[in-house]
Coordinates of C-alpha atoms in Angstrom, one line a residue:
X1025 CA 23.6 24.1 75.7
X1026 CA 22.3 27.2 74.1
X1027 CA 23.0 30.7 75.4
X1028 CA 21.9 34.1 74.7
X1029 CA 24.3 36.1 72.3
X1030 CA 25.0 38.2 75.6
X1031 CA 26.5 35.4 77.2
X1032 CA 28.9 34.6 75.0
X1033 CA 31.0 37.3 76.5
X1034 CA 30.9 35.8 79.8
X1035 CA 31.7 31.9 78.9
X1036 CA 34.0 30.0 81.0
X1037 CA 37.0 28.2 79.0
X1038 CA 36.4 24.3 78.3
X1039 CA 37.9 22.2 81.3
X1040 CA 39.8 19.1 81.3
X1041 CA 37.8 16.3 82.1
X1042 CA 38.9 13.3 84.5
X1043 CA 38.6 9.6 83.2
X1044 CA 39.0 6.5 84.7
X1045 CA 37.8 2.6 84.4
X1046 CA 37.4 1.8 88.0
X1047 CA 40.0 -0.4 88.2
X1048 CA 42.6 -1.5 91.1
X1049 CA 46.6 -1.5 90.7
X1050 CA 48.2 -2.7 87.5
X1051 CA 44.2 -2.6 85.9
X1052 CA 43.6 1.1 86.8
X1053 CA 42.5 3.5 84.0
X1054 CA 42.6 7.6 84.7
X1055 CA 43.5 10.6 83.4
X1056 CA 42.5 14.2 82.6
X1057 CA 41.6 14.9 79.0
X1058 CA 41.8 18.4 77.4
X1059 CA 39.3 19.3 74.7
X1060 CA 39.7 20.7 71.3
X1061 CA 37.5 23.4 70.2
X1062 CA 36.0 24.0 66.8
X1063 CA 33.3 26.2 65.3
X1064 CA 32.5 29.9 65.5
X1065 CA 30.0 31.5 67.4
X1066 CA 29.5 35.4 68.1
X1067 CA 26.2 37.8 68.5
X1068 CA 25.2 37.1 65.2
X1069 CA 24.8 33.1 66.2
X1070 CA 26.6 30.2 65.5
X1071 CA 27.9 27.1 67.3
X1072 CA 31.1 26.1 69.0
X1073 CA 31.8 22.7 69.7
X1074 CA 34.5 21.1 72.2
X1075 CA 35.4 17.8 72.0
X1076 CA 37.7 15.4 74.3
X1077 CA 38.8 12.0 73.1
X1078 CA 41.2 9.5 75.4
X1079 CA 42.6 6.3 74.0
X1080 CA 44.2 3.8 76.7
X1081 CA 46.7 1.0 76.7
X1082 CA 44.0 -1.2 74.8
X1083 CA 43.0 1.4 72.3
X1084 CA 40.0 1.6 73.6
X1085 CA 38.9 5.1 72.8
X1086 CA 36.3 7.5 74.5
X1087 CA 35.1 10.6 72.9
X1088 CA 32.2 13.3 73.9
X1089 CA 31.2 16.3 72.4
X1090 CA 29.9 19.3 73.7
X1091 CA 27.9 22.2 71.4
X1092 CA 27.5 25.4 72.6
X1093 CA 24.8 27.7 70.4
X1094 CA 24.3 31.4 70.3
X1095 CA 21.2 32.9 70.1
X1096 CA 21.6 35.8 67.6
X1097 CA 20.6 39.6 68.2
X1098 CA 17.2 39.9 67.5
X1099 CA 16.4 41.7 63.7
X1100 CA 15.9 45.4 64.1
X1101 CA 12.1 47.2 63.2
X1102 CA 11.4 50.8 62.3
X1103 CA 9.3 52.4 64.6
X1104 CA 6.1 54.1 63.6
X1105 CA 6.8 53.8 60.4
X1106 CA 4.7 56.4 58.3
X1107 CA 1.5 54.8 55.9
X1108 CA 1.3 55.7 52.1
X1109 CA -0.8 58.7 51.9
X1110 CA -3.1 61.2 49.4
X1111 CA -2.5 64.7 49.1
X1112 CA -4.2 67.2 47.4
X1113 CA -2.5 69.3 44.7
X1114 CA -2.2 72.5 47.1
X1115 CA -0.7 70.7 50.1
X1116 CA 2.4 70.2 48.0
X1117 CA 3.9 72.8 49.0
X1118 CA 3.4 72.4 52.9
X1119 CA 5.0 68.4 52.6
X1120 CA 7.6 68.9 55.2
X1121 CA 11.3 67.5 54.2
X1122 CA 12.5 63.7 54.0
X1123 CA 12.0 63.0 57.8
X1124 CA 14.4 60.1 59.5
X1125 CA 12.6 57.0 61.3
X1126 CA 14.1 55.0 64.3
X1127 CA 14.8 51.6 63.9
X1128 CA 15.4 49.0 67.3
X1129 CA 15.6 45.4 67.8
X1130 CA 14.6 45.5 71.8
X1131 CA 18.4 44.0 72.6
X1132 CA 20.3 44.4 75.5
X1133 CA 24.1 44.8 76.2
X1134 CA 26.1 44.2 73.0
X1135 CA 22.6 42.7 71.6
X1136 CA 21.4 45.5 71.4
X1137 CA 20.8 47.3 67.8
X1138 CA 19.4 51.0 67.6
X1139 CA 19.6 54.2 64.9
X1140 CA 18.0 56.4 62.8
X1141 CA 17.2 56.1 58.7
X1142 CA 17.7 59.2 56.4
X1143 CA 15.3 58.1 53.3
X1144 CA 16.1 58.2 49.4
X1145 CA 13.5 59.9 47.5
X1146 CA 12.3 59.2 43.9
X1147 CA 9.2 59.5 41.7
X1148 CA 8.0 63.3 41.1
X1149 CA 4.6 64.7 42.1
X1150 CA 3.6 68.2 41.4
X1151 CA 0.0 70.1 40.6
X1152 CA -0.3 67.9 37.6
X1153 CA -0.3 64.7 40.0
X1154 CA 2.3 62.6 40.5
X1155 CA 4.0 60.1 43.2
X1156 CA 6.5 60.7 45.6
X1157 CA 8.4 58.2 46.8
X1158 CA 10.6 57.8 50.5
X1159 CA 12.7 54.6 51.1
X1160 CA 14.6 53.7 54.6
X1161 CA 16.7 51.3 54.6
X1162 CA 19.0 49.9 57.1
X1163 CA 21.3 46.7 57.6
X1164 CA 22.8 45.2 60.9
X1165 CA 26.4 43.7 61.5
X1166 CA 24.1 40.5 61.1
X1167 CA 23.1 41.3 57.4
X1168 CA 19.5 41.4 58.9
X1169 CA 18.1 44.1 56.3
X1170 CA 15.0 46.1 57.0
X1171 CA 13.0 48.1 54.4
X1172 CA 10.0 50.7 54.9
X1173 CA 8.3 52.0 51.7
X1174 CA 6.2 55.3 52.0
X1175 CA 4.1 56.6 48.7
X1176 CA 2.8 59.9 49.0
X1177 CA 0.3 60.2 45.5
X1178 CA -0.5 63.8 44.8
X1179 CA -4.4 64.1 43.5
X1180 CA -3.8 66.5 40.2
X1181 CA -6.1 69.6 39.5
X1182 CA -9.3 69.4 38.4
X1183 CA -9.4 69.5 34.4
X1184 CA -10.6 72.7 33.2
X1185 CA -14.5 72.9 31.5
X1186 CA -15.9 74.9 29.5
X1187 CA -18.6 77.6 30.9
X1188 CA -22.3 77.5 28.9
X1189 CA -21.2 75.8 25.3
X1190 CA -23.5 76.9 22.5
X1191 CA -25.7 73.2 21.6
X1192 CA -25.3 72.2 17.9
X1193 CA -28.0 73.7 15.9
X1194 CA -30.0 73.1 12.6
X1195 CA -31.4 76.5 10.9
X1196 CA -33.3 77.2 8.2
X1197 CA -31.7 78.5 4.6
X1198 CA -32.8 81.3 5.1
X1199 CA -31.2 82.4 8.4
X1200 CA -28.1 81.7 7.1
X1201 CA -27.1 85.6 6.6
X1202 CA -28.4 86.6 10.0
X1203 CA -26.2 83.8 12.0
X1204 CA -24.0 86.1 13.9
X1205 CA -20.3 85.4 15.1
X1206 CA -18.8 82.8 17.0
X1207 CA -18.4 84.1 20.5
X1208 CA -15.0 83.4 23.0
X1209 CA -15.9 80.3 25.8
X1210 CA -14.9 81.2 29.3
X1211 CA -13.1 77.7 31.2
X1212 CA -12.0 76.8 34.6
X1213 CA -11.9 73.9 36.9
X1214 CA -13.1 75.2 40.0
X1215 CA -10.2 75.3 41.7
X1216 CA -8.6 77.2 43.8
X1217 CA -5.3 78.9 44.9
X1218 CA -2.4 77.2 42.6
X1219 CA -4.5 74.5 41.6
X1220 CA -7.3 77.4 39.7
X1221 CA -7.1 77.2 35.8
X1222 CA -9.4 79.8 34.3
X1223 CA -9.4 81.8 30.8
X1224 CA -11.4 81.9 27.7
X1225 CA -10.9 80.6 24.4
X1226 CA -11.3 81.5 20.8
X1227 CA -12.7 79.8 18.1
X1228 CA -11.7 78.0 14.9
X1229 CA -14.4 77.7 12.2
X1230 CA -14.8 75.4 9.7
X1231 CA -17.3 73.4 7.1
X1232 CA -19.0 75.1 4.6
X1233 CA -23.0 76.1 4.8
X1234 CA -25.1 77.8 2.0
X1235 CA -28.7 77.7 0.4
X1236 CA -28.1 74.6 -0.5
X1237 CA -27.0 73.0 2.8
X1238 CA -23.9 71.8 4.8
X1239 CA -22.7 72.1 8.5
X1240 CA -20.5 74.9 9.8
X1241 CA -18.1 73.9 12.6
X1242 CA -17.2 75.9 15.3
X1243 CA -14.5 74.7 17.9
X1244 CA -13.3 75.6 21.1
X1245 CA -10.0 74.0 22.5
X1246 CA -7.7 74.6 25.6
X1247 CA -5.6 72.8 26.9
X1248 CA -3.7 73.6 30.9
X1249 CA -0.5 73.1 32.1
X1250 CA -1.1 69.6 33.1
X1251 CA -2.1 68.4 29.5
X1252 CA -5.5 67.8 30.3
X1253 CA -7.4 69.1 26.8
X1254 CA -11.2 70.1 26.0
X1255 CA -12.9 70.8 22.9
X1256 CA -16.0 71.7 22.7
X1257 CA -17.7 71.6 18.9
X1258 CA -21.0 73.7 18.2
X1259 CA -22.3 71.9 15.0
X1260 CA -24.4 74.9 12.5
X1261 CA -26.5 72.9 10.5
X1262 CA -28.1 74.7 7.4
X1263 CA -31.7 73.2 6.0
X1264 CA -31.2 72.7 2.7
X1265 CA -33.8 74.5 0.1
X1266 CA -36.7 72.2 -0.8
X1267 CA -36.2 69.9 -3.8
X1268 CA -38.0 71.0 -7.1
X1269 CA -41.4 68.5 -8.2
X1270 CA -42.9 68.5 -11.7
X1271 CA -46.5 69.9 -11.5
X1272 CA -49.3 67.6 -12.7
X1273 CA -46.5 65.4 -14.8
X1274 CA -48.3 63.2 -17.2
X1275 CA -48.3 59.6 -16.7
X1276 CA -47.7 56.3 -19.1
X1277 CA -50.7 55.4 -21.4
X1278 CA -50.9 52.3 -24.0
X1279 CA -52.5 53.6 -27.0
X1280 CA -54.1 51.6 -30.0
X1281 CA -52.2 51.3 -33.3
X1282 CA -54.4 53.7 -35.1
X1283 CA -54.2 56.2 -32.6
X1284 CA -50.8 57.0 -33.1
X1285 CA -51.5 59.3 -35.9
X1286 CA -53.2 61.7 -33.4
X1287 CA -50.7 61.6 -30.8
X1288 CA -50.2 65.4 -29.7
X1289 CA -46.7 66.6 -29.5
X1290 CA -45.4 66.5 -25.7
X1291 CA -46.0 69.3 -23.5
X1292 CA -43.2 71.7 -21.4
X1293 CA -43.6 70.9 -17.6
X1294 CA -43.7 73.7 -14.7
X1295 CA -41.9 72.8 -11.2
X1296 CA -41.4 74.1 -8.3
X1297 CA -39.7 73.7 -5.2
X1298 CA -42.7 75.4 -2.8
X1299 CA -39.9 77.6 -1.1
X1300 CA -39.7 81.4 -0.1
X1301 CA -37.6 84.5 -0.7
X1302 CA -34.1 83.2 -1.9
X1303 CA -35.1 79.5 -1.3
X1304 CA -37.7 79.2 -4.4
X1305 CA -36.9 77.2 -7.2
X1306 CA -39.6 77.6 -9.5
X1307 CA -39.5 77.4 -13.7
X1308 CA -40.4 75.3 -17.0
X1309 CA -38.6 71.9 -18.7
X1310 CA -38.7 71.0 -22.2
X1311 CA -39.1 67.2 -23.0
X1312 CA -36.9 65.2 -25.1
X1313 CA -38.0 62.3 -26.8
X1314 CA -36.6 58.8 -27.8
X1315 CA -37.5 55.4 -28.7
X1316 CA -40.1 54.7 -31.4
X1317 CA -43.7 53.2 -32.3
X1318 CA -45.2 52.2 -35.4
X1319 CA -48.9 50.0 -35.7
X1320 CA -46.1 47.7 -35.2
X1321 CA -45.9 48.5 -31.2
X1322 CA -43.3 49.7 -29.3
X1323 CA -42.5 52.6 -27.2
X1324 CA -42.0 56.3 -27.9
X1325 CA -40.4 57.8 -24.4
X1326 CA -40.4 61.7 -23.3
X1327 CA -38.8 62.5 -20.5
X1328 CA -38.4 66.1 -18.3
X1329 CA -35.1 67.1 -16.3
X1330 CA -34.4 69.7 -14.2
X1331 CA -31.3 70.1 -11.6
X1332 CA -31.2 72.8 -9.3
X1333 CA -28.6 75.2 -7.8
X1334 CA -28.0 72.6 -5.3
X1335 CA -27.9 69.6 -7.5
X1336 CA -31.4 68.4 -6.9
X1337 CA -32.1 66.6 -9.8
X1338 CA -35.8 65.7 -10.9
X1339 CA -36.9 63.5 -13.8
X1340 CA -40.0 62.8 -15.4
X1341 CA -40.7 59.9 -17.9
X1342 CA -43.8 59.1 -19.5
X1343 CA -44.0 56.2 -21.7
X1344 CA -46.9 55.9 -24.8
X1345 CA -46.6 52.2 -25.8
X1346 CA -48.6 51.4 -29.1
X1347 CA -50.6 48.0 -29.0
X1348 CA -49.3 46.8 -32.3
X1349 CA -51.3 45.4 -34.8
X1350 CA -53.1 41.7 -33.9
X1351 CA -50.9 39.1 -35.5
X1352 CA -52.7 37.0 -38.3
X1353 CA -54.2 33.6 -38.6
X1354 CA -55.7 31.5 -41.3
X1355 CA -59.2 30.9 -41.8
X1356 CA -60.6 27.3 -41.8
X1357 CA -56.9 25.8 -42.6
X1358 CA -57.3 22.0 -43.8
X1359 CA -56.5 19.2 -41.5
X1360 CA -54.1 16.6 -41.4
X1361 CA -55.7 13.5 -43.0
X1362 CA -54.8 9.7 -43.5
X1363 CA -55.6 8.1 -47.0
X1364 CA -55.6 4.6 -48.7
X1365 CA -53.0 4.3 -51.1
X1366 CA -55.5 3.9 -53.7
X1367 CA -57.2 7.5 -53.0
X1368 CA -53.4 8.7 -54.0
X1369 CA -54.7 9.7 -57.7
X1370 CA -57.3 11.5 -57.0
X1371 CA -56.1 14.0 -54.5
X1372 CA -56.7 17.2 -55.2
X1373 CA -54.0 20.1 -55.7
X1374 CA -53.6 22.0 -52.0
X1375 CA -55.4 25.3 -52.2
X1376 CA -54.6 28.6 -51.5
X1377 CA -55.7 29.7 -47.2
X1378 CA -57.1 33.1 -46.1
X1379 CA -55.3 35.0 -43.6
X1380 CA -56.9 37.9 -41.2
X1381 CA -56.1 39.5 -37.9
X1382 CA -59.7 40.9 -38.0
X1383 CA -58.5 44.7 -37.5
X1384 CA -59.7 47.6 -38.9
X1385 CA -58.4 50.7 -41.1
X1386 CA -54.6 50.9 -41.1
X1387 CA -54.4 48.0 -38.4
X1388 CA -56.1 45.6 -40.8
X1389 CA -53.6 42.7 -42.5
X1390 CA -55.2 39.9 -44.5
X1391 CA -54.5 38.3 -48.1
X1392 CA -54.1 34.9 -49.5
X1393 CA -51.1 32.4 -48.9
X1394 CA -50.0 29.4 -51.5
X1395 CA -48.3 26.1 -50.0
X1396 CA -45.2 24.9 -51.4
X1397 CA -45.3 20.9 -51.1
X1398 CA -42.8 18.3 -49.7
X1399 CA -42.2 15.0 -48.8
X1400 CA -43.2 12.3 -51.2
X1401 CA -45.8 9.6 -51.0
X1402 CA -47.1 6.6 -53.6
X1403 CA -48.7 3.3 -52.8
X1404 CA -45.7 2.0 -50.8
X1405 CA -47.4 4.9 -48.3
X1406 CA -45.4 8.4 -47.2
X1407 CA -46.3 11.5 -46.2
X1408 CA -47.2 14.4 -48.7
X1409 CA -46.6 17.8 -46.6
X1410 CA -48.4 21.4 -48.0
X1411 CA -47.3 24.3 -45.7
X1412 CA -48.7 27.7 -45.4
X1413 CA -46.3 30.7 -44.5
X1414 CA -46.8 34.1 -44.1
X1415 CA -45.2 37.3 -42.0
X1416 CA -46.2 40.6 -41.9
X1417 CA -45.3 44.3 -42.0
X1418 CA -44.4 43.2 -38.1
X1419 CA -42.9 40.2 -38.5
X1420 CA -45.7 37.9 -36.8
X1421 CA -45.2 34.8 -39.0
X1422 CA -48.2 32.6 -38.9
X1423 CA -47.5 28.8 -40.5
X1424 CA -50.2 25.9 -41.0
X1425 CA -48.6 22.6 -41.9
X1426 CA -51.1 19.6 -43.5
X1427 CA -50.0 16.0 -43.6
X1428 CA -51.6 13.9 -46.0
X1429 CA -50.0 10.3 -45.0
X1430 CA -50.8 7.3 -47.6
X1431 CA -51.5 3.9 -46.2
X1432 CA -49.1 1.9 -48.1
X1433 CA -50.6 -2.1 -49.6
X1434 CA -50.7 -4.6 -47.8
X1435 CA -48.0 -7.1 -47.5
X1436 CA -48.0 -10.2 -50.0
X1437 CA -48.4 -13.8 -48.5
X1438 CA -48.0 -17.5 -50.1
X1439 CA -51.3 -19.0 -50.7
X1440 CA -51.4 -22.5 -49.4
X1441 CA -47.5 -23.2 -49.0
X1442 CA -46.4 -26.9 -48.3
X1443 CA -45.3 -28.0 -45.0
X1444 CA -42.0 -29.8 -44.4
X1445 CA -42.7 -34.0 -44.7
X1446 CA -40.6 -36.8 -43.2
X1447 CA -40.7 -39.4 -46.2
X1448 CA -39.5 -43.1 -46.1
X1449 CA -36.6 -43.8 -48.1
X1450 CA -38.1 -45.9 -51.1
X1451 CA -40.2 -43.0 -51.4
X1452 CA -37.4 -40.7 -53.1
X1453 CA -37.5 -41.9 -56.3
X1454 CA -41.6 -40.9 -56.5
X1455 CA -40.6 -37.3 -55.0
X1456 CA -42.5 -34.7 -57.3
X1457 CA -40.7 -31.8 -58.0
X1458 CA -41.5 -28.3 -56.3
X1459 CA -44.2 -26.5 -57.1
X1460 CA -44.5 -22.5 -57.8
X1461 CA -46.2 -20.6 -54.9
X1462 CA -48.6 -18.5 -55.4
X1463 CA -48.9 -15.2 -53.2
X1464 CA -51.4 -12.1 -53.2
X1465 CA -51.6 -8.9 -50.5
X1466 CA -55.5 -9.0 -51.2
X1467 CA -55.7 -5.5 -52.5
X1468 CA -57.8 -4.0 -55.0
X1469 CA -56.5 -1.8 -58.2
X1470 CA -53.4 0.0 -58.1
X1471 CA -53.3 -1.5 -55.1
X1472 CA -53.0 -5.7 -55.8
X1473 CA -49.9 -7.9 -55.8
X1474 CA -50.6 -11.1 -57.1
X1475 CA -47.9 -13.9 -58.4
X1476 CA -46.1 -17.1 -58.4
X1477 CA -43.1 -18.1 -56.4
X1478 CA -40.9 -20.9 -58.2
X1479 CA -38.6 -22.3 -55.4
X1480 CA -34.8 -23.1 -55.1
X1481 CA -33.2 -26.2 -54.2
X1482 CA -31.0 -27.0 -51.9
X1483 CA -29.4 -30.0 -49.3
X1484 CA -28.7 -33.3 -50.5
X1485 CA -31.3 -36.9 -49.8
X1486 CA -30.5 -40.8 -50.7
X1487 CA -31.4 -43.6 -49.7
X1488 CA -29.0 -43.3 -46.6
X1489 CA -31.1 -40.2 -45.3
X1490 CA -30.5 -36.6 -45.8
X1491 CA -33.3 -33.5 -46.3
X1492 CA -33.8 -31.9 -49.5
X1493 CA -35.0 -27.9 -49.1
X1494 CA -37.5 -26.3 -51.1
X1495 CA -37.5 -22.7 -50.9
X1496 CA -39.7 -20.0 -52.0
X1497 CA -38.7 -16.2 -52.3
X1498 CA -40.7 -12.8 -53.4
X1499 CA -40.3 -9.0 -52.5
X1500 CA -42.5 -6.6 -53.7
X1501 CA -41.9 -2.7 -55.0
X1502 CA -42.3 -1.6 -51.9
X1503 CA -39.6 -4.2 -51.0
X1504 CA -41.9 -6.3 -48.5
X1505 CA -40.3 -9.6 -48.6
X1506 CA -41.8 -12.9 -47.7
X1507 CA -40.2 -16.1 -47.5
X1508 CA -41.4 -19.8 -47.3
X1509 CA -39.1 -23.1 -46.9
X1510 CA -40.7 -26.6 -47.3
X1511 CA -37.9 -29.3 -45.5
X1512 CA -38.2 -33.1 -47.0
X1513 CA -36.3 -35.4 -45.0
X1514 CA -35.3 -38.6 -45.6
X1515 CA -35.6 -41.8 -43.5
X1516 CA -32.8 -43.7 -44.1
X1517 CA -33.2 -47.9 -45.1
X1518 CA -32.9 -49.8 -41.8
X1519 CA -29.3 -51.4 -40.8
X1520 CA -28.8 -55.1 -42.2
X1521 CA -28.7 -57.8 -39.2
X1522 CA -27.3 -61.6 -39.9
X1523 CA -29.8 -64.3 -39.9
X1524 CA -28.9 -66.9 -37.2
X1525 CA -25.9 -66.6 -36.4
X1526 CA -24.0 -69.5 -34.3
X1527 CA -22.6 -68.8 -31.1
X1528 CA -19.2 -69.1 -29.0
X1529 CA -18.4 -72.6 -28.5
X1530 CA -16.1 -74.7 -26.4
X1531 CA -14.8 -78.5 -28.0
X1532 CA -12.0 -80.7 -26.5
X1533 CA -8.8 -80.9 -28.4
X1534 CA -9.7 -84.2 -30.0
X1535 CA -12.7 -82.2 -31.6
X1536 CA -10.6 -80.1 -33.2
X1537 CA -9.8 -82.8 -36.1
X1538 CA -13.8 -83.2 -36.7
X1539 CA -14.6 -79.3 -36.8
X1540 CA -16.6 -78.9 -39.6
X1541 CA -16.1 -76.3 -42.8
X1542 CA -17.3 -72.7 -41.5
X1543 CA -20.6 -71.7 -43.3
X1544 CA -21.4 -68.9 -44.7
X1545 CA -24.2 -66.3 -43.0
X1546 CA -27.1 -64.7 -44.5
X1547 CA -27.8 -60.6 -43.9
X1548 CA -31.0 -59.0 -44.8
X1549 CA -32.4 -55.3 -43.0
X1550 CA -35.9 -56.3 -43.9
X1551 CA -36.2 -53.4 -46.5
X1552 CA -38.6 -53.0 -49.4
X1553 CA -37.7 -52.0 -52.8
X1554 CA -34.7 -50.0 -53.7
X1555 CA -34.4 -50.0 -49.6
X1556 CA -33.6 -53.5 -49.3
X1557 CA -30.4 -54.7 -48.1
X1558 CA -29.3 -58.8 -48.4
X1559 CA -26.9 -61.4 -49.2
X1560 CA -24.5 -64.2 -47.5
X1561 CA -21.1 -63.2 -46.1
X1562 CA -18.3 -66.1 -45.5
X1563 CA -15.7 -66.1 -43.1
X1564 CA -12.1 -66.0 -43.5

């Protein structure tokens, strides 16, 4: 069963309990059985349990078991517990003290739980903001625990602003001596009561401004009791004075050669900056000059500085480049040219080649220039090389270069030469002997090689074959080399063969005693002459 924790107080002990089998006489079973109690149960819940166990004659054993639970005491619950809440920064002071809050858990009787929670307090609020903090706590004899939480955030003053700020400005350089003071800036944050922050506030200057330019700061900061900080910056930005410009600066020019004679010296150069009253920059700049020209070319530069009080720095540069002098070239310069190597006596000596760059007065180069020869040619062919040099004042080299190339003879060649012959053998002994070769290139004067060849032997030829080589060598002087090779080879005489010759026989053995002498065989090969091969072989 289960009871309400108010009950408990009120619950009857365990009885005995009555048992029997139903039985008659000697087989009756009864008795009363008293139960043992275990468990723990009070307001806070739990279970108690009886138990009654009987065991007869038999050992036959009965048990039950009954299990009383308690309902605990309900948890307690605060009641009405206050909400977090907002405050403004005034109303700080009105917060009434740490108030207590009631706390029930609807029991009744000895289940019933009912007080009142004093809070702890932490966190710290004031005008500068904050949190406060109240905690209620409260646990029953049940170790039921309840907790309520209250924030109460203060909203901080305002932060403080400042009233009209002066805007950044930009003046001219000239206004600069009639700028007049920085002025105090009133602040406040619109508050009101406690929570008002008003005042004014100096400035702090700094920067650095003049004719020539710059910014001067001016600052305002203040900062209130609750660390909130402004700053306000008024920016005085000075104009700088104009920068100065050369007036009617020349520009570059590219003169010709002989115009450099007349070049007039260079000028002094006004600027100005266009300004007023202490912002004019006005005056003259001398040149200076570098680099150098000649009727060569090249540049002569002048240039014009200035730099102001303000470090405006101007330049000027005009450039006069010289066109130098036209570079030379030869007149009518001889050609390359390709000649028989008989033409090679008569050339003529390389002449002499006119040079001109067709300028005039003190620009005007021209003259004569002698080759110097190389290379080397003759009737084995070459190439004879004349070369033309010459560099002026301004180093322009000019060069002409003629090759006169020789077409060397013609290469030699046999007249006629033998071809190579397949010859019987009988016909060695009638063999000529080799003849010279004649060979020619079919040139004309200087140019002709004509000859005879006379051949060298070589190989071995008999009867029995072989080839005998004839060969004919010649290189000329300008070591073209021919070659011709006759080859004579010799059949060799035919192999002998015997003339009727018996055949393989079969007698009976009383033949044997009647087999006659064994004759002798003729050989012959058929040859002719000294190629003729016979006679008569016997056996053994």
């Amino acid at each position: 069963m289960t009871i309400a924790c108010h009950e408990l107080a009120g619950l009857p002990p365990a009885p005995g309990l009555p048992y029997t089998n139903g039985g008659n006489a000697a087989c009756l079973t009864l008795g009363n059985a008293m139960p043992v109690e275990s468990g723990m149960a009070n307001i806070c819940g739990g279970s108690k349990t009886y138990t009654w166990i009987a065991t007869d004659q038999c050992n036959n054993s009965i048990n039950h078991t009954q299990i009383i639970t308690v309902t605990p005491i309900a948890p307690p619950a605060f009641v009405n517990p206050p909400t977090n809440m907002t405050i403004a920064c005034h109303e700080l002071a009105t917060l009434p003290p740490n108030p207590t809050l009631a706390y029930t858990n609807g029991g009744i009787a000895t289940c019933l739980t009912a007080g009142n929670s004093t809070p702890t307090q932490s966190g710290m609020a004031n005008v500068c903001g904050g949190m406060r903090t109240y905690t209620w706590n409260f646990t029953d004899q049940c170790s039921n625990t309840i907790t309520h939480t209250q924030n109460i955030t203060v909203t901080p003053i305002a932060p403080p602003a400042f009233v009209n700020p002066p805007m950044s400005v930009t003046i001219a350089c000239h206004e600069l001596a009639t700028l007049p003071p920085a002025p105090t800036l009133s602040y406040t944050n619109g508050g009101t009561a406690t929570c008002l922050t008003t005042g004014d506030a100096t400035p702090t200057e700094s920067g650095m401004a003049n004719v020539c330019g710059g910014t001067k700061t001016r600052m305002w900061n203040f900062t209130d009791q609750c660390n909130n900080a402004i700053t306000h910056t008024q920016n005085i930005t000075v104009t700088p004075i104009a920068p100065p410009a050369f007036v009617n600066p020349p520009t570059s020019v590219t003169i010709a050669c002989h115009e450099l004679a007349t070049l007039p010296p260079a000028p002094t150069l006004s600027y100005t900056n266009g300004g007023t009253a202490t912002c004019l920059t006005t005056g003259d700049a001398t040149p200076t000059e570098s680099g150098m020209a000649t009727v060569c070319g090249g540049t002569k530069t002048r240039m014009w500085n200035f730099t102001d009080q303000c470090n405006n720095a101007i330049t000027h540069t005009q450039n006069i480049t010289v066109t130098p002098i036209a570079p030379p070239a030869f007149v009518n310069p001889p050609t390359s040219v390709t000649i028989a190597c008989h033409e090679l006596a008569t050339l003529p000596p390389a002449p002499t080649l006119s040079y001109t760059n067709g300028g005039t007065a003190t620009c005007l180069t021209t003259g004569d220039a002698t080759p110097t020869e190389s290379g080397m040619a003759n009737v084995c062919g070459g190439t004879k090389t004349f070369t033309w040099n010459f560099t002026d004042q301004c180093n322009n080299a000019i060069t002409h270069t003629q090759n006169i190339t020789v077409t060397p003879i013609a290469p030699p060649a046999f007249v006629n030469p033998p071809t190579s012959v397949t010859i019987a053998c009988h016909e060695l002994a009638t063999l000529p002997p080799a003849p010279t070769l004649s060979y020619t290139n079919g040139g004309t004067a200087t140019c002709l090689t004509t000859g005879d060849a006379t051949p060298t032997e070589s190989g071995m030829a008999t009867v029995c074959g072989g080839t005998k080589t004839f060969t004919w060598n010649f290189t000329d002087q300008c070591n073209n080399a021919i070659t011709h090779t006759q080859n004579i080879t010799v059949t060799p005489i035919a192999p002998p063969a015997f003339v009727n010759p018996p055949g393989n026989l079969t007698i009976a053995c009383n033949e044997l005693a009647n087999l006659p002498v064994s004759p002798t065989l003729s050989y012959t090969n058929n040859g002719i002459l000294s190629c003729l091969t016979d006679g008569n072989v016997s056996p053994p």
